[in-house]
Coordinates of C-alpha atoms and ligand atoms in Angstrom, one line a residue:
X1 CA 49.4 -46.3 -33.4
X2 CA 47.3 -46.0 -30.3
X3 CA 49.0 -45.6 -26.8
X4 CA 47.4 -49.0 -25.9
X5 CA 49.3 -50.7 -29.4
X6 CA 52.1 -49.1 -28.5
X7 CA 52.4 -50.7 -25.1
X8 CA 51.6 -54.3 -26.4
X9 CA 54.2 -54.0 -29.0
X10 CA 56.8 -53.0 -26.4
X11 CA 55.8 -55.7 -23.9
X12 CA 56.2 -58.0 -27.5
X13 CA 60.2 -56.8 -27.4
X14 CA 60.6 -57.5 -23.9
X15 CA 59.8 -61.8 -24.1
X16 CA 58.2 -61.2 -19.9
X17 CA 57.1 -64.0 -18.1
X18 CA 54.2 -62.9 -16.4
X19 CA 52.3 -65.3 -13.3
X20 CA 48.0 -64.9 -13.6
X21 CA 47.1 -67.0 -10.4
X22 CA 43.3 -66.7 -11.3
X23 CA 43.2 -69.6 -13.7
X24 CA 39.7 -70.5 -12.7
X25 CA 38.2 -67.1 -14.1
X26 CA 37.5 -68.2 -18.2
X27 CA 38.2 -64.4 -19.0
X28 CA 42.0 -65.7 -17.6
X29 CA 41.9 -68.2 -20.1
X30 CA 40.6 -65.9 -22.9
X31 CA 43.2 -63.3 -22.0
X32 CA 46.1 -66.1 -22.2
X33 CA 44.5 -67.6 -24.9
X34 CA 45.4 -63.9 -27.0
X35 CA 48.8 -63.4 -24.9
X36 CA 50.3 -66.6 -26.1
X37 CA 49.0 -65.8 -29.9
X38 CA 49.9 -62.5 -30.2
X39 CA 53.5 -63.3 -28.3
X40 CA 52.9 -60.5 -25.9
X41 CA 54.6 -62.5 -22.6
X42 CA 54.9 -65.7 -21.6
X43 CA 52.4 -66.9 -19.2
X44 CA 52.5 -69.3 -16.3
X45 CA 48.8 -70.2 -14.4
X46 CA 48.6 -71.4 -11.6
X47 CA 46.3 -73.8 -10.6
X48 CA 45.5 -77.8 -11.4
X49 CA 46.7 -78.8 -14.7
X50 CA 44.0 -81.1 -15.3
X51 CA 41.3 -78.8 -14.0
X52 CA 42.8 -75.7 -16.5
X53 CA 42.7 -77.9 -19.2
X54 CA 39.2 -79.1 -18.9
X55 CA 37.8 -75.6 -18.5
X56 CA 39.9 -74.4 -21.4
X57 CA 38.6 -77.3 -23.6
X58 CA 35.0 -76.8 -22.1
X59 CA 35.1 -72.9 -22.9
X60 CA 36.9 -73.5 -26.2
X61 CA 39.8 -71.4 -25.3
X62 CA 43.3 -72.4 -26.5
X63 CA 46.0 -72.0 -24.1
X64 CA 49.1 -74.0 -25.6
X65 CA 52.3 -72.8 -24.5
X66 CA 51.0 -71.5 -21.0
X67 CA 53.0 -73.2 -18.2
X68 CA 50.9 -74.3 -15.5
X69 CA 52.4 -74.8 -11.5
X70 CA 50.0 -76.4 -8.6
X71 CA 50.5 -74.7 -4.9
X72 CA 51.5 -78.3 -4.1
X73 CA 54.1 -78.5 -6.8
X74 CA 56.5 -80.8 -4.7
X75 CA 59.4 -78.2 -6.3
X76 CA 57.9 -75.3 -4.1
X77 CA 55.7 -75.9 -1.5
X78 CA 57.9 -76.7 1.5
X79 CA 60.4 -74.4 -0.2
X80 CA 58.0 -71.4 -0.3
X81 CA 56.8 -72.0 2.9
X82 CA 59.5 -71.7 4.7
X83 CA 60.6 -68.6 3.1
X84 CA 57.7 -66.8 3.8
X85 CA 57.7 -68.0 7.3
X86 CA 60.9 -66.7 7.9
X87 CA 59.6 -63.1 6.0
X88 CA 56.7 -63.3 8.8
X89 CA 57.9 -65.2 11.7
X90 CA 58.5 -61.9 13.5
X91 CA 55.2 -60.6 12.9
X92 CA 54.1 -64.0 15.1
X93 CA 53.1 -66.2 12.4
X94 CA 54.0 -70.2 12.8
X95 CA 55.2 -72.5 9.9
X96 CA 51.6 -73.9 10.0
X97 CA 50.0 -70.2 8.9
X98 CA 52.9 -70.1 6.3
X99 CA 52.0 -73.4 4.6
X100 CA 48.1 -71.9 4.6
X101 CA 49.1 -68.7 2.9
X102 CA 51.0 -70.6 0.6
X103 CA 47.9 -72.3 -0.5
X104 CA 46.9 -68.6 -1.5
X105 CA 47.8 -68.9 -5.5
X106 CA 48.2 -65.2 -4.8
X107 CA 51.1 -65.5 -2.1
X108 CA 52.3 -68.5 -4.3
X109 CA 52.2 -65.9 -7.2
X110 CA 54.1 -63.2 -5.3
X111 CA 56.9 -65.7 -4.0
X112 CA 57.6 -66.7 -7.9
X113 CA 57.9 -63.4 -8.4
X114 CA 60.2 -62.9 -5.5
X115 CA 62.1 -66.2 -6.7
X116 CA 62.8 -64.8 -9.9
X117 CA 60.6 -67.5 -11.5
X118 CA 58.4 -65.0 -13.0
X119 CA 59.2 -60.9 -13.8
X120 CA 55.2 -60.2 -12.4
X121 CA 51.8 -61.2 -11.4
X122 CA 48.6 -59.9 -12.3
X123 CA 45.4 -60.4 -10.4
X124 CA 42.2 -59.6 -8.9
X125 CA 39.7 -60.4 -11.8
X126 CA 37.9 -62.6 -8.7
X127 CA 39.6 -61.3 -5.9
X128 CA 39.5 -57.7 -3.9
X129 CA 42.1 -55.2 -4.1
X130 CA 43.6 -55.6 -0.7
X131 CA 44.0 -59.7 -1.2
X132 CA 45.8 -58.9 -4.5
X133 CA 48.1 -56.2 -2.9
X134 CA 49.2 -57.9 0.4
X135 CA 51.4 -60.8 -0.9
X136 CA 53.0 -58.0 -2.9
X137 CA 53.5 -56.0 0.2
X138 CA 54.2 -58.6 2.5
X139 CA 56.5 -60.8 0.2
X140 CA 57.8 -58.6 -2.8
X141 CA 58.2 -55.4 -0.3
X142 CA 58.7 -51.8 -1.6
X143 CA 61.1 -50.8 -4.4
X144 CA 64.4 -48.8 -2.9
X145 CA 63.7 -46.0 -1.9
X146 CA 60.2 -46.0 -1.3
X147 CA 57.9 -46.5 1.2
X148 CA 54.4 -46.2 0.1
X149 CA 52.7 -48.5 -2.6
X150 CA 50.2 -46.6 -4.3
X151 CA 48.8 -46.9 -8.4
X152 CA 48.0 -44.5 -11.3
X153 CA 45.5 -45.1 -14.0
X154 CA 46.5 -44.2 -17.4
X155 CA 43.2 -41.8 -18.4
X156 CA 43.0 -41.7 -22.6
X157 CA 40.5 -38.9 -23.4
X158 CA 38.9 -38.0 -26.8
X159 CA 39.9 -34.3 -26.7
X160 CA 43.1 -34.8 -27.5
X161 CA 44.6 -31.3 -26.3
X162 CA 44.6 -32.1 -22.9
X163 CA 47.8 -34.4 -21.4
X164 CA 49.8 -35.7 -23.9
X165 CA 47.7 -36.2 -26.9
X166 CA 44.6 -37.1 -24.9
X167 CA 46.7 -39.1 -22.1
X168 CA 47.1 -38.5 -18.4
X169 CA 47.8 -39.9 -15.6
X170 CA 45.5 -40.0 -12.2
X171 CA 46.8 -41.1 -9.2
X172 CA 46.0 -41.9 -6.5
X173 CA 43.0 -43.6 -6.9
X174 CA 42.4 -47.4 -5.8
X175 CA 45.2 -47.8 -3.1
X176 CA 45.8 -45.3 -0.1
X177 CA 43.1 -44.1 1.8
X178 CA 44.3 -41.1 3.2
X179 CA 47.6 -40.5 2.8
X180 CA 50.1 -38.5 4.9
X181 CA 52.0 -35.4 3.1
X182 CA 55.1 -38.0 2.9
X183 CA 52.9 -40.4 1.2
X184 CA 51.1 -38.1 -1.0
X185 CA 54.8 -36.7 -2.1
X186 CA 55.7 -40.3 -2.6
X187 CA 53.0 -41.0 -5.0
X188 CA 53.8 -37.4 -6.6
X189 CA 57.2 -39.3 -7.4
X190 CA 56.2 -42.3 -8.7
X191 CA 53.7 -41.2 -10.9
X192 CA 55.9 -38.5 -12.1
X193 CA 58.7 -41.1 -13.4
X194 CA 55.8 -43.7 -14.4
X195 CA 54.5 -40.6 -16.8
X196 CA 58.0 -40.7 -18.7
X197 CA 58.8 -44.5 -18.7
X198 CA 55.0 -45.0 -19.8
X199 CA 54.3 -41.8 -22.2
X200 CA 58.0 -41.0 -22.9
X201 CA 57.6 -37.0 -22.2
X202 CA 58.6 -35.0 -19.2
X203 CA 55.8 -35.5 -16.2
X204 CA 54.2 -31.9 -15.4
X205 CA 52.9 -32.9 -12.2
X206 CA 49.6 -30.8 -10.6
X207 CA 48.6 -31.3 -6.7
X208 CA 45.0 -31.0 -6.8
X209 CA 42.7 -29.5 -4.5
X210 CA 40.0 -27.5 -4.0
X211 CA 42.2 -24.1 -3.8
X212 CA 44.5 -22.1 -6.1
X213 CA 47.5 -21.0 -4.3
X214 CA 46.0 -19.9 -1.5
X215 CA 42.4 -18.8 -2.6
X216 CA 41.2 -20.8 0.3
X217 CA 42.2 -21.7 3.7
X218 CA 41.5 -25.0 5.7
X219 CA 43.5 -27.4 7.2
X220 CA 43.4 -30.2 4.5
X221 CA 44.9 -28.1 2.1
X222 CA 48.2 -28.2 4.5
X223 CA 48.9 -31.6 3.6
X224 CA 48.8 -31.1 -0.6
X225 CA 50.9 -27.5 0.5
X226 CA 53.6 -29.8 2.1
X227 CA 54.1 -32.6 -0.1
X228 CA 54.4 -30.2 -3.1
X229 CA 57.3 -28.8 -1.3
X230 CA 58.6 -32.1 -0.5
X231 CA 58.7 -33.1 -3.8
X232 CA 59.9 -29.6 -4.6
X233 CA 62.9 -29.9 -2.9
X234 CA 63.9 -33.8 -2.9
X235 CA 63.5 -34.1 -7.3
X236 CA 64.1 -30.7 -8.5
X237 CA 64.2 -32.1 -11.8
X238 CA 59.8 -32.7 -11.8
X239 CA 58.0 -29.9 -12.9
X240 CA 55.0 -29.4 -10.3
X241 CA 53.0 -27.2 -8.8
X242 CA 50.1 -26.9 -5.9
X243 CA 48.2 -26.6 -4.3
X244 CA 45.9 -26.0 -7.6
X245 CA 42.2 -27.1 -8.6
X246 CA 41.5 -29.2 -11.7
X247 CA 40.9 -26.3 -13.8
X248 CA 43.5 -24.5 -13.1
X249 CA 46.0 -27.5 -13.7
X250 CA 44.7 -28.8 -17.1
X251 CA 43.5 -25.6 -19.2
X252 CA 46.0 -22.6 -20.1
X253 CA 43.7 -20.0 -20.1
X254 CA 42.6 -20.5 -16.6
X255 CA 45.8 -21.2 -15.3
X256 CA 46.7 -17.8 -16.8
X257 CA 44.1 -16.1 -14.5
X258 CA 44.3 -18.4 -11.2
X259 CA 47.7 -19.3 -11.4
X260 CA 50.3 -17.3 -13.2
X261 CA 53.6 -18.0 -13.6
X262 CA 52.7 -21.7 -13.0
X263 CA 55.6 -24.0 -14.1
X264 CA 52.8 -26.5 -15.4
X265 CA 50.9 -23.6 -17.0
X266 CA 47.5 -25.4 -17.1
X267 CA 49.1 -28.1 -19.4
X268 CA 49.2 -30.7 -16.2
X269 CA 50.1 -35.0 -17.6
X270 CA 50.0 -35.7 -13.9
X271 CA 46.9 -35.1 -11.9
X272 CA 47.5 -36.0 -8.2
X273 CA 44.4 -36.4 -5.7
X274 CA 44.6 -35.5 -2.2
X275 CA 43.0 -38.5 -1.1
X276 CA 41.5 -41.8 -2.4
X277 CA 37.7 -40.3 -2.0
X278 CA 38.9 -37.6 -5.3
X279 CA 40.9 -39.5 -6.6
X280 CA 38.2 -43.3 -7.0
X281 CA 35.5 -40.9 -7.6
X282 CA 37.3 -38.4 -10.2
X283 CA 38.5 -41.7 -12.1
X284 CA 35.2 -43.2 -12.3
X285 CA 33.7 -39.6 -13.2
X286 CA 36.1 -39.1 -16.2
X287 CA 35.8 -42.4 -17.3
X288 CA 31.8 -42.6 -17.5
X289 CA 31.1 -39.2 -18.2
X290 CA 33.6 -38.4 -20.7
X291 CA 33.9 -41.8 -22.1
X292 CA 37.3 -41.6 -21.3
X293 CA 39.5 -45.0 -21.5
X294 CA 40.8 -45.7 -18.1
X295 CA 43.5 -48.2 -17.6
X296 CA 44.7 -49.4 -14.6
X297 CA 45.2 -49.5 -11.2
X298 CA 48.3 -49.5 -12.4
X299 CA 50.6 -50.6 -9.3
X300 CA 53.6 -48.8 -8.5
X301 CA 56.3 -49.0 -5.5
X302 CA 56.5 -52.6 -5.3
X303 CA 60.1 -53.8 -5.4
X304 CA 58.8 -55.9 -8.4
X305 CA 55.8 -55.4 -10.7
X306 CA 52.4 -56.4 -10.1
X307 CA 49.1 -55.2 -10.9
X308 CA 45.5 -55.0 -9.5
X309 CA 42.1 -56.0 -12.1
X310 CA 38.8 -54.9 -11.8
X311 CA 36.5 -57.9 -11.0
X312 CA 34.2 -56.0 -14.0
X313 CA 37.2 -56.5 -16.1
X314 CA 37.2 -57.4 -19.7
X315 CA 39.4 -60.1 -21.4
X316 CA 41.5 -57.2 -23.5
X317 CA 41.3 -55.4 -20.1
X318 CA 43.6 -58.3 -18.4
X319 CA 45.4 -58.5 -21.8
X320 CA 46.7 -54.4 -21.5
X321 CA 47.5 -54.8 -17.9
X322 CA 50.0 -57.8 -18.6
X323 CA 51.6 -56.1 -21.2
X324 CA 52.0 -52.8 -18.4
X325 CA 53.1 -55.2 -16.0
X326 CA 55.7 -56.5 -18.8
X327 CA 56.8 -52.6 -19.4
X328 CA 57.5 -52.1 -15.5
X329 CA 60.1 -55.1 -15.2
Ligands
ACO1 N1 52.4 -49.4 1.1 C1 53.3 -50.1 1.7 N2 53.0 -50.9 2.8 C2 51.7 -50.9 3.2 C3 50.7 -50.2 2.6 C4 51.1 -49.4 1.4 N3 50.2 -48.7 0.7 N4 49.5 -50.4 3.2 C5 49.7 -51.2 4.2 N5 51.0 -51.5 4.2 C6 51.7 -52.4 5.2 C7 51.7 -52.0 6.6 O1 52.8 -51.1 6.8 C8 51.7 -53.3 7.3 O2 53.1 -53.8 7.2 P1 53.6 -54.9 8.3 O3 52.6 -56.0 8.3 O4 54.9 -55.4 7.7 O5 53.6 -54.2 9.6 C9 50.9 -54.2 6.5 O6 51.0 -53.6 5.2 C10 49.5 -54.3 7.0 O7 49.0 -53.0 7.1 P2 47.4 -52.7 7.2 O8 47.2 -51.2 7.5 O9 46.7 -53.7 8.1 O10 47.0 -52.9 5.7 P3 46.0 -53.9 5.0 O11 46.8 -55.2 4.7 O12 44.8 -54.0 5.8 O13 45.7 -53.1 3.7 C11 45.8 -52.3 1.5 C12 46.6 -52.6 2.8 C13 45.3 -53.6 1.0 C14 46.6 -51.6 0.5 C15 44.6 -51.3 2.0 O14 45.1 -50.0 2.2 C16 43.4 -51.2 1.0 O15 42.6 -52.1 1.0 N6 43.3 -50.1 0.3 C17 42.1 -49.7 -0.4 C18 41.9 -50.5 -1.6 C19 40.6 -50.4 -2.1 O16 39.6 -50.9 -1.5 N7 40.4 -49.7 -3.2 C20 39.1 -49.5 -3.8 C21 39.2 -49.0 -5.1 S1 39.9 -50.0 -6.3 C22 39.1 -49.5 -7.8 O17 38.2 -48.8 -7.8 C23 39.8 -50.0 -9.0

């Protein structure tokens, strides 16, 4: 079974209610359309009910079974509003700016979410990365513990000796610009214990860079030094090592010559990039060049799951990333 089967049939077992607040996107509708019939969550749009239904009908998409809530759902609106107000009346906002981000099916997303109406919300087939992050941030918060949300892609290869059978884990590459050494530590973290709850094997984590233990010298290399040894000494229990270049972390016999004695000895599941330049361009580079499979940005710190789609997304792209989203609940 391939890893992406074998994520589907685990979101199957978990029965997830799922929010998708771009209902007026037709590869939404495709995407419910092959969530309801293959049982993968449950699915609530949001949007007009009449609107939905046309387009469904017009596009000859099914989408029985999919609950539908309008931002102006009497049950909600004042409800939601308020609640968010007080989230953000000390950040200046007034009950009036509340009710407007409400009309937001994003922010009305994230407050379901936060309501417990819904386990998660996946978005950003028609909307940007930050507008689909910032109801999470703002509403949903960070999960205990953790300051920084950040994402990973799940990178399936066709030389299947690298990661765990061809699968790694990149991160991060579609969230934090430049992050500090506490940050980059934090995302270290994350990733680390995303690699065993999404591949079920121990994370070997490598902090990238353009130097091997020293080979070079220059001051952006400090920050990959420091969060190594932050997550060195706060989660003994993750195997990592850095700073170390690509080569070195993801083939034995170079890691034999530039790094020996490393506890990831070139056999690295978990690449970290020291910034969001490597790590967006690395991604993309991988994905085109070695027709690898990427999957993702998949989101993680958030205090409850959500996840980010590319606006180039395809209908069994928006299919996989519910059933991740499912997984993290
Ligand atoms: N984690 C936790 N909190 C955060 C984060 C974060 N990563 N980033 C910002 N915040 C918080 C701030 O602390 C602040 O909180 P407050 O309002 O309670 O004080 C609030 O969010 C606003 O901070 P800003 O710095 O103004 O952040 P902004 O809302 O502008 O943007 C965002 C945050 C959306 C995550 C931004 O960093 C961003 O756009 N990142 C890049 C995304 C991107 O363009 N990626 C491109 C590639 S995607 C791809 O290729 C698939």
């Amino acid at each position: 079974m391939s890893i992406i089967d074998e994520i589907r049939s685990k979101a199957k077992s978990l029965n997830k209610t799922i929010v998708l607040p771009e209902s007026e996107d037709s590869r939404i509708l495709e995407a419910v359309q092959e969530l309801i019939k293959e049982k993968i969550v449950k699915v609530i749009l949001i949007g007009e009910t009449d609107k939905i239904q046309q387009d469904a009908k017009e596009n000859k998409i099914n989408i029985n079974g999919a609950e539908i809530i309008s931002v102006n759902d009497e049950r909600y609106k004042d409800a939601f509003a308020e609640k968010y107000y007080e989230l953000r009346k000390k950040k200046g906002i007034s009950l009036d700016d509340a009710k407007k981000a409400m009309q937001s099916s994003i922010f009305f997303a994230a407050m379901l979410v936060k309501e417990n109406l819904a386990d998660g919300y996946v978005a950003g087939s028609i909307s940007t990365t930050g507008d689909t992050l910032r109801p999470a941030i703002q509403i949903l918060k960070t999960a205990p513990g953790i300051k920084t949300v950040s994402s990973y892609f799940l990178m399936v290869v066709q030389d299947k000796s690298f990661g765990i059978n061809g699968s790694l884990l990149f991160a991060d590459c579609a969230v934090v610009p430049d992050p500090s050494a506490e940050q980059l530590a934090e995302i270290a973290i994350c990733t680390a214990q995303n690699c065993k709850k999404l591949l079920g094997v121990d994370p070997k984590v490598a902090m990238l860079s353009f130097s091997t233990k020293g080979s070079a010298k220059h001051e952006s290399l400090d920050k990959v030094i420091e969060a190594t040894n932050i997550v060195k000494e706060t989660h003994p229990e993750i195997t990592i090592d850095g700073e170390i270049q690509f080569d070195a972390a993801i083939i034995p016999k170079v890691a034999q010559k530039k790094a020996p004695g490393s506890p990831i000895e070139g056999q690295a599941n978990v690449l970290i990039f020291p910034d969001l330049n490597s790590g967006n361009i690395a991604y993309k580079a991988v994905q085109r060049l070695a027709k690898a499979e990427a999957i993702g940005p998949v989101v993680q710190g958030t205090a409850r799951p959500i996840n980010d789609l590319s606006r180039g997304c395809s209908v069994s792209d928006i299919v996989n990333t519910v059933a991740i989203t499912a997984l993290a609940t």
